[in-house]
PDB file of C-alpha atoms in Angstrom:
ATOM      1  CA  UNK A   1      96.252 126.504 100.474  1.00 83.00           C
ATOM      2  CA  UNK A   2      93.734 124.474  98.634  1.00 82.00           C
ATOM      3  CA  UNK A   3      92.654 121.771 101.190  1.00 92.00           C
ATOM      4  CA  UNK A   4      90.091 119.577 102.658  1.00 96.00           C
ATOM      5  CA  UNK A   5      89.930 119.778 106.463  1.00 96.00           C
ATOM      6  CA  UNK A   6      88.523 117.071 108.503  1.00 96.00           C
ATOM      7  CA  UNK A   7      88.191 117.139 112.303  1.00 97.00           C
ATOM      8  CA  UNK A   8      88.719 115.402 114.530  1.00 97.00           C
ATOM      9  CA  UNK A   9      91.683 113.352 113.473  1.00 96.00           C
ATOM     10  CA  UNK A  10      91.137 110.787 116.187  1.00 97.00           C
ATOM     11  CA  UNK A  11      87.989 110.062 118.277  1.00 97.00           C
ATOM     12  CA  UNK A  12      87.069 107.482 120.759  1.00 97.00           C
ATOM     13  CA  UNK A  13      83.401 107.352 121.768  1.00 96.00           C
ATOM     14  CA  UNK A  14      80.862 105.080 123.403  1.00 97.00           C
ATOM     15  CA  UNK A  15      77.999 103.097 121.761  1.00 97.00           C
ATOM     16  CA  UNK A  16      74.876 105.303 121.257  1.00 97.00           C
ATOM     17  CA  UNK A  17      76.537 108.750 121.677  1.00 97.00           C
ATOM     18  CA  UNK A  18      75.713 111.013 118.786  1.00 97.00           C
ATOM     19  CA  UNK A  19      78.838 112.491 117.043  1.00 97.00           C
ATOM     20  CA  UNK A  20      79.669 114.571 114.031  1.00 98.00           C
ATOM     21  CA  UNK A  21      82.701 114.511 111.878  1.00 98.00           C
ATOM     22  CA  UNK A  22      83.256 117.876 110.189  1.00 98.00           C
ATOM     23  CA  UNK A  23      84.535 118.304 106.630  1.00 98.00           C
ATOM     24  CA  UNK A  24      85.365 121.663 104.886  1.00 98.00           C
ATOM     25  CA  UNK A  25      86.848 122.444 101.592  1.00 97.00           C
ATOM     26  CA  UNK A  26      88.087 125.762 100.258  1.00 96.00           C
ATOM     27  CA  UNK A  27      88.320 125.066  96.546  1.00 94.00           C
ATOM     28  CA  UNK A  28      84.656 125.810  95.600  1.00 94.00           C
ATOM     29  CA  UNK A  29      84.136 122.197  94.705  1.00 93.00           C
ATOM     30  CA  UNK A  30      80.754 121.220  93.827  1.00 92.00           C
ATOM     31  CA  UNK A  31      81.094 117.555  94.686  1.00 92.00           C
ATOM     32  CA  UNK A  32      81.827 116.075  98.082  1.00 94.00           C
ATOM     33  CA  UNK A  33      81.938 112.638  99.447  1.00 95.00           C
ATOM     34  CA  UNK A  34      82.686 110.336 102.478  1.00 97.00           C
ATOM     35  CA  UNK A  35      84.487 107.119 102.420  1.00 96.00           C
ATOM     36  CA  UNK A  36      85.489 104.623 104.932  1.00 97.00           C
ATOM     37  CA  UNK A  37      88.437 102.436 104.935  1.00 95.00           C
ATOM     38  CA  UNK A  38      88.498  99.091 106.802  1.00 95.00           C
ATOM     39  CA  UNK A  39      91.331  96.481 106.791  1.00 90.00           C
ATOM     40  CA  UNK A  40      91.179  94.115 103.757  1.00 87.00           C
ATOM     41  CA  UNK A  41      88.637  96.313 102.116  1.00 89.00           C
ATOM     42  CA  UNK A  42      88.964  99.219  99.598  1.00 85.00           C
ATOM     43  CA  UNK A  43      87.698 102.646 100.330  1.00 92.00           C
ATOM     44  CA  UNK A  44      83.941 102.371 100.334  1.00 94.00           C
ATOM     45  CA  UNK A  45      81.555 105.273  99.720  1.00 93.00           C
ATOM     46  CA  UNK A  46      79.144 106.212 102.366  1.00 96.00           C
ATOM     47  CA  UNK A  47      77.378 109.386 101.075  1.00 95.00           C
ATOM     48  CA  UNK A  48      78.117 111.856  98.409  1.00 93.00           C
ATOM     49  CA  UNK A  49      76.756 115.340  97.388  1.00 94.00           C
ATOM     50  CA  UNK A  50      76.662 116.659  93.943  1.00 90.00           C
ATOM     51  CA  UNK A  51      75.754 120.122  95.077  1.00 91.00           C
ATOM     52  CA  UNK A  52      74.221 122.295  97.901  1.00 93.00           C
ATOM     53  CA  UNK A  53      71.071 120.431  99.285  1.00 88.00           C
ATOM     54  CA  UNK A  54      71.784 117.395  96.992  1.00 90.00           C
ATOM     55  CA  UNK A  55      72.896 114.295  98.804  1.00 94.00           C
ATOM     56  CA  UNK A  56      72.604 110.646  97.962  1.00 92.00           C
ATOM     57  CA  UNK A  57      73.563 107.166  99.408  1.00 93.00           C
ATOM     58  CA  UNK A  58      76.785 105.577  98.446  1.00 90.00           C
ATOM     59  CA  UNK A  59      77.545 101.758  99.112  1.00 89.00           C
ATOM     60  CA  UNK A  60      77.374 101.654 102.822  1.00 95.00           C
ATOM     61  CA  UNK A  61      75.149 104.398 104.108  1.00 97.00           C
ATOM     62  CA  UNK A  62      73.444 102.508 106.871  1.00 97.00           C
ATOM     63  CA  UNK A  63      73.959 104.255 110.348  1.00 97.00           C
ATOM     64  CA  UNK A  64      75.228 107.605 108.904  1.00 98.00           C
ATOM     65  CA  UNK A  65      73.514 110.854 107.915  1.00 98.00           C
ATOM     66  CA  UNK A  66      74.879 113.881 106.024  1.00 98.00           C
ATOM     67  CA  UNK A  67      73.822 117.434 105.112  1.00 96.00           C
ATOM     68  CA  UNK A  68      75.087 119.790 102.625  1.00 97.00           C
ATOM     69  CA  UNK A  69      73.569 123.222 103.613  1.00 96.00           C
ATOM     70  CA  UNK A  70      76.428 125.265 102.059  1.00 96.00           C
ATOM     71  CA  UNK A  71      79.032 124.361  99.450  1.00 96.00           C
ATOM     72  CA  UNK A  72      82.064 124.267 101.579  1.00 97.00           C
ATOM     73  CA  UNK A  73      80.814 121.886 104.417  1.00 98.00           C
ATOM     74  CA  UNK A  74      79.853 118.381 104.363  1.00 98.00           C
ATOM     75  CA  UNK A  75      79.431 116.994 107.925  1.00 98.00           C
ATOM     76  CA  UNK A  76      79.015 113.218 108.646  1.00 98.00           C
ATOM     77  CA  UNK A  77      76.639 112.365 111.427  1.00 98.00           C
ATOM     78  CA  UNK A  78      76.565 109.185 113.422  1.00 98.00           C
ATOM     79  CA  UNK A  79      73.186 109.457 115.407  1.00 96.00           C
ATOM     80  CA  UNK A  80      73.925 106.261 117.477  1.00 97.00           C
ATOM     81  CA  UNK A  81      77.298 104.836 116.728  1.00 97.00           C
ATOM     82  CA  UNK A  82      77.919 101.180 117.097  1.00 97.00           C
ATOM     83  CA  UNK A  83      81.221  99.317 117.262  1.00 97.00           C
ATOM     84  CA  UNK A  84      80.949  98.174 113.657  1.00 97.00           C
ATOM     85  CA  UNK A  85      81.527 101.796 112.623  1.00 98.00           C
ATOM     86  CA  UNK A  86      84.888 101.736 114.080  1.00 98.00           C
ATOM     87  CA  UNK A  87      86.911 102.718 111.051  1.00 97.00           C
ATOM     88  CA  UNK A  88      89.057 105.218 109.200  1.00 96.00           C
ATOM     89  CA  UNK A  89      86.987 107.890 107.638  1.00 98.00           C
ATOM     90  CA  UNK A  90      87.982 110.208 104.631  1.00 97.00           C
ATOM     91  CA  UNK A  91      86.131 113.197 103.285  1.00 97.00           C
ATOM     92  CA  UNK A  92      86.971 114.027  99.655  1.00 95.00           C
ATOM     93  CA  UNK A  93      86.019 116.716  97.191  1.00 94.00           C
ATOM     94  CA  UNK A  94      86.383 117.347  93.477  1.00 91.00           C
ATOM     95  CA  UNK A  95      85.207 120.092  91.063  1.00 88.00           C
ATOM     96  CA  UNK A  96      82.134 118.036  89.820  1.00 79.00           C
ATOM     97  CA  UNK A  97      82.790 114.545  90.609  1.00 70.00           C
ATOM     98  CA  UNK A  98      83.738 113.190  87.271  1.00 66.00           C
ATOM     99  CA  UNK A  99      86.384 115.545  85.893  1.00 63.00           C
ATOM    100  CA  UNK A 100      90.029 114.849  85.193  1.00 72.00           C
ATOM    101  CA  UNK A 101      91.578 116.455  88.210  1.00 73.00           C
ATOM    102  CA  UNK A 102      91.222 113.734  90.755  1.00 87.00           C
ATOM    103  CA  UNK A 103      89.754 113.913  94.143  1.00 92.00           C
ATOM    104  CA  UNK A 104      91.315 115.921  97.099  1.00 94.00           C
ATOM    105  CA  UNK A 105      91.181 113.968 100.343  1.00 96.00           C
ATOM    106  CA  UNK A 106      91.061 115.264 103.972  1.00 96.00           C
ATOM    107  CA  UNK A 107      93.584 113.870 106.436  1.00 94.00           C
ATOM    108  CA  UNK A 108      91.154 111.195 107.824  1.00 96.00           C
ATOM    109  CA  UNK A 109      89.383 110.609 111.039  1.00 97.00           C
ATOM    110  CA  UNK A 110      90.129 107.505 113.032  1.00 97.00           C
ATOM    111  CA  UNK A 111      87.044 106.594 114.892  1.00 98.00           C
ATOM    112  CA  UNK A 112      86.892 103.952 117.638  1.00 98.00           C
ATOM    113  CA  UNK A 113      83.336 103.103 119.022  1.00 98.00           C
ATOM    114  CA  UNK A 114      83.510 101.068 122.347  1.00 97.00           C
TER     115      UNK A 114
ATOM    116  CA  UNK B   1      78.179  95.663  91.603  1.00 59.00           C
ATOM    117  CA  UNK B   2      81.368  97.182  89.946  1.00 69.00           C
ATOM    118  CA  UNK B   3      84.576  95.501  90.877  1.00 86.00           C
ATOM    119  CA  UNK B   4      88.141  96.881  90.640  1.00 93.00           C
ATOM    120  CA  UNK B   5      90.920  94.343  91.289  1.00 95.00           C
ATOM    121  CA  UNK B   6      94.535  95.266  92.046  1.00 97.00           C
ATOM    122  CA  UNK B   7      97.537  92.856  92.009  1.00 97.00           C
ATOM    123  CA  UNK B   8      99.723  92.083  93.749  1.00 97.00           C
ATOM    124  CA  UNK B   9      98.173  92.914  97.176  1.00 96.00           C
ATOM    125  CA  UNK B  10     101.641  93.832  98.431  1.00 96.00           C
ATOM    126  CA  UNK B  11     105.419  93.505  97.284  1.00 95.00           C
ATOM    127  CA  UNK B  12     108.738  94.308  98.663  1.00 97.00           C
ATOM    128  CA  UNK B  13     111.549  95.416  96.445  1.00 97.00           C
ATOM    129  CA  UNK B  14     115.143  96.666  96.775  1.00 97.00           C
ATOM    130  CA  UNK B  15     116.133 100.205  96.066  1.00 97.00           C
ATOM    131  CA  UNK B  16     116.786 100.661  92.412  1.00 97.00           C
ATOM    132  CA  UNK B  17     114.373  97.829  91.305  1.00 97.00           C
ATOM    133  CA  UNK B  18     111.718  98.644  88.786  1.00 97.00           C
ATOM    134  CA  UNK B  19     108.224  97.521  89.503  1.00 96.00           C
ATOM    135  CA  UNK B  20     104.782  97.509  88.145  1.00 95.00           C
ATOM    136  CA  UNK B  21     101.246  96.839  89.370  1.00 95.00           C
ATOM    137  CA  UNK B  22      98.007  95.975  87.764  1.00 98.00           C
ATOM    138  CA  UNK B  23      94.496  97.346  88.119  1.00 97.00           C
ATOM    139  CA  UNK B  24      91.530  95.459  86.393  1.00 97.00           C
ATOM    140  CA  UNK B  25      88.202  97.103  86.069  1.00 94.00           C
ATOM    141  CA  UNK B  26      84.892  96.694  83.937  1.00 89.00           C
ATOM    142  CA  UNK B  27      85.596  97.647  80.271  1.00 86.00           C
ATOM    143  CA  UNK B  28      81.930  98.596  79.748  1.00 84.00           C
ATOM    144  CA  UNK B  29      80.800 102.282  80.199  1.00 81.00           C
ATOM    145  CA  UNK B  30      84.207 103.457  80.923  1.00 85.00           C
ATOM    146  CA  UNK B  31      84.685 107.024  81.831  1.00 86.00           C
ATOM    147  CA  UNK B  32      87.911 107.508  83.812  1.00 90.00           C
ATOM    148  CA  UNK B  33      90.577 105.585  85.785  1.00 93.00           C
ATOM    149  CA  UNK B  34      92.315 107.273  88.707  1.00 95.00           C
ATOM    150  CA  UNK B  35      95.628 106.266  90.514  1.00 96.00           C
ATOM    151  CA  UNK B  36      96.307 107.463  93.905  1.00 97.00           C
ATOM    152  CA  UNK B  37      99.422 107.214  96.260  1.00 97.00           C
ATOM    153  CA  UNK B  38      98.515 106.785  99.812  1.00 95.00           C
ATOM    154  CA  UNK B  39     101.405 107.050 102.378  1.00 94.00           C
ATOM    155  CA  UNK B  40     101.070 105.784 105.877  1.00 89.00           C
ATOM    156  CA  UNK B  41      99.375 108.377 108.151  1.00 87.00           C
ATOM    157  CA  UNK B  42      98.664 110.582 105.325  1.00 91.00           C
ATOM    158  CA  UNK B  43      95.723 111.122 102.884  1.00 92.00           C
ATOM    159  CA  UNK B  44      95.526 109.539  99.327  1.00 94.00           C
ATOM    160  CA  UNK B  45      96.934 111.862  96.605  1.00 94.00           C
ATOM    161  CA  UNK B  46      96.043 111.844  93.136  1.00 93.00           C
ATOM    162  CA  UNK B  47      98.845 110.623  90.695  1.00 95.00           C
ATOM    163  CA  UNK B  48      97.023 110.148  87.457  1.00 95.00           C
ATOM    164  CA  UNK B  49      93.585 110.467  85.840  1.00 93.00           C
ATOM    165  CA  UNK B  50      93.307 108.525  82.640  1.00 93.00           C
ATOM    166  CA  UNK B  51      90.447 108.777  80.207  1.00 90.00           C
ATOM    167  CA  UNK B  52      91.506 107.598  76.779  1.00 91.00           C
ATOM    168  CA  UNK B  53      92.269 103.987  75.618  1.00 93.00           C
ATOM    169  CA  UNK B  54      96.084 103.880  75.122  1.00 94.00           C
ATOM    170  CA  UNK B  55      96.651 106.808  77.366  1.00 93.00           C
ATOM    171  CA  UNK B  56     100.252 106.915  78.905  1.00 96.00           C
ATOM    172  CA  UNK B  57     100.977 109.376  81.626  1.00 96.00           C
ATOM    173  CA  UNK B  58     104.323 110.019  83.538  1.00 97.00           C
ATOM    174  CA  UNK B  59     105.264 111.714  86.600  1.00 95.00           C
ATOM    175  CA  UNK B  60     109.033 111.521  87.381  1.00 96.00           C
ATOM    176  CA  UNK B  61     109.842 107.959  87.764  1.00 97.00           C
ATOM    177  CA  UNK B  62     106.205 106.843  87.870  1.00 97.00           C
ATOM    178  CA  UNK B  63     104.193 106.154  84.851  1.00 98.00           C
ATOM    179  CA  UNK B  64     100.800 104.549  83.940  1.00 98.00           C
ATOM    180  CA  UNK B  65      99.107 103.070  80.827  1.00 98.00           C
ATOM    181  CA  UNK B  66      95.501 102.404  80.211  1.00 97.00           C
ATOM    182  CA  UNK B  67      93.556  99.839  78.050  1.00 97.00           C
ATOM    183  CA  UNK B  68      89.839 100.352  78.282  1.00 94.00           C
ATOM    184  CA  UNK B  69      88.920  97.805  75.724  1.00 94.00           C
ATOM    185  CA  UNK B  70      90.470  95.041  77.934  1.00 94.00           C
ATOM    186  CA  UNK B  71      89.891  96.780  81.232  1.00 94.00           C
ATOM    187  CA  UNK B  72      93.312  97.086  82.739  1.00 96.00           C
ATOM    188  CA  UNK B  73      95.831  99.711  83.641  1.00 97.00           C
ATOM    189  CA  UNK B  74      99.446  99.340  84.671  1.00 98.00           C
ATOM    190  CA  UNK B  75     101.465 101.552  87.089  1.00 98.00           C
ATOM    191  CA  UNK B  76     105.087 101.406  86.623  1.00 98.00           C
ATOM    192  CA  UNK B  77     107.868 102.782  88.956  1.00 98.00           C
ATOM    193  CA  UNK B  78     111.383 102.918  87.541  1.00 97.00           C
ATOM    194  CA  UNK B  79     114.279 102.692  89.973  1.00 97.00           C
ATOM    195  CA  UNK B  80     112.363 102.373  93.206  1.00 97.00           C
ATOM    196  CA  UNK B  81     113.357 104.511  96.166  1.00 97.00           C
ATOM    197  CA  UNK B  82     112.574 104.111  99.898  1.00 96.00           C
ATOM    198  CA  UNK B  83     110.268 107.159  99.562  1.00 96.00           C
ATOM    199  CA  UNK B  84     108.133 105.322  97.013  1.00 97.00           C
ATOM    200  CA  UNK B  85     106.938 103.147  99.840  1.00 97.00           C
ATOM    201  CA  UNK B  86     103.136 103.542  99.994  1.00 97.00           C
ATOM    202  CA  UNK B  87      99.909 102.004  98.954  1.00 96.00           C
ATOM    203  CA  UNK B  88      98.881 102.523  95.412  1.00 97.00           C
ATOM    204  CA  UNK B  89      95.074 102.734  94.823  1.00 96.00           C
ATOM    205  CA  UNK B  90      93.451 102.588  91.538  1.00 96.00           C
ATOM    206  CA  UNK B  91      89.856 103.787  91.081  1.00 94.00           C
ATOM    207  CA  UNK B  92      87.211 103.525  88.386  1.00 90.00           C
ATOM    208  CA  UNK B  93      84.643 105.971  87.337  1.00 84.00           C
ATOM    209  CA  UNK B  94      81.867 104.799  84.952  1.00 72.00           C
ATOM    210  CA  UNK B  95      79.677 106.812  82.721  1.00 70.00           C
ATOM    211  CA  UNK B  96      76.542 106.274  84.886  1.00 68.00           C
ATOM    212  CA  UNK B  97      78.285 106.458  88.101  1.00 66.00           C
ATOM    213  CA  UNK B  98      78.454 109.244  90.693  1.00 71.00           C
ATOM    214  CA  UNK B  99      81.487 107.855  92.550  1.00 77.00           C
ATOM    215  CA  UNK B 100      85.015 106.520  92.249  1.00 85.00           C
ATOM    216  CA  UNK B 101      85.027 102.712  92.923  1.00 89.00           C
ATOM    217  CA  UNK B 102      88.306 101.980  94.603  1.00 93.00           C
ATOM    218  CA  UNK B 103      90.403  98.774  94.519  1.00 94.00           C
ATOM    219  CA  UNK B 104      91.969  97.406  97.702  1.00 95.00           C
ATOM    220  CA  UNK B 105      95.309  98.730  96.719  1.00 96.00           C
ATOM    221  CA  UNK B 106      98.879  97.551  96.295  1.00 97.00           C
ATOM    222  CA  UNK B 107     101.135  98.116  99.230  1.00 96.00           C
ATOM    223  CA  UNK B 108     104.944  98.746  98.043  1.00 97.00           C
ATOM    224  CA  UNK B 109     107.813  98.459 100.376  1.00 97.00           C
ATOM    225  CA  UNK B 110     111.203  99.530  99.250  1.00 97.00           C
ATOM    226  CA  UNK B 111     114.324  98.598 101.189  1.00 96.00           C
ATOM    227  CA  UNK B 112     117.586 100.563 100.964  1.00 92.00           C
TER     228      UNK B 112
END
């Protein structure tokens, strides 16, 4: 089944403790992206990747890192999480980012930083 | 900063009612307009991707239209059912962009 797999689904952590949210897709998509969803705001892009080893900042990149060492994986890294990073995170992928098939989203990761 | 506006923010209808929502986006450098359906506790799923002015797309009881010259799209639901209850997101992709810019969504609640 074609899908984007995110892990974990839920995570509670403490301020400053490094964490990684994994994202993997099995559709051979070139483009992958991370979004965060906060109440009253639309999905906001954190980072994106047009291809392997090519990543760039989105609208809200502060406090996050990403890597794209292989096409299928695009982990989101929080080196020193803070409470303002408490949010619902989505990973998404598409064939090349602007085509007509729409984005495929992962199931989301609800992160709480205390 | 590109801005995508959706209205209304939320609405509540009775089963069988037809309804529609609006998405407004910048009309310059248009490339594509996406609609997504987002059910509670699930992930957004693509409904339509529209690229041409005057485009009309339909999937069952849901349809969408696109006006790129004036920068708006309408999503219509005919004969709403409780299973249509969800948040409907629109997202804009411009020619120079590398990401979808999402609106805040319209949350629909359908009562039986």
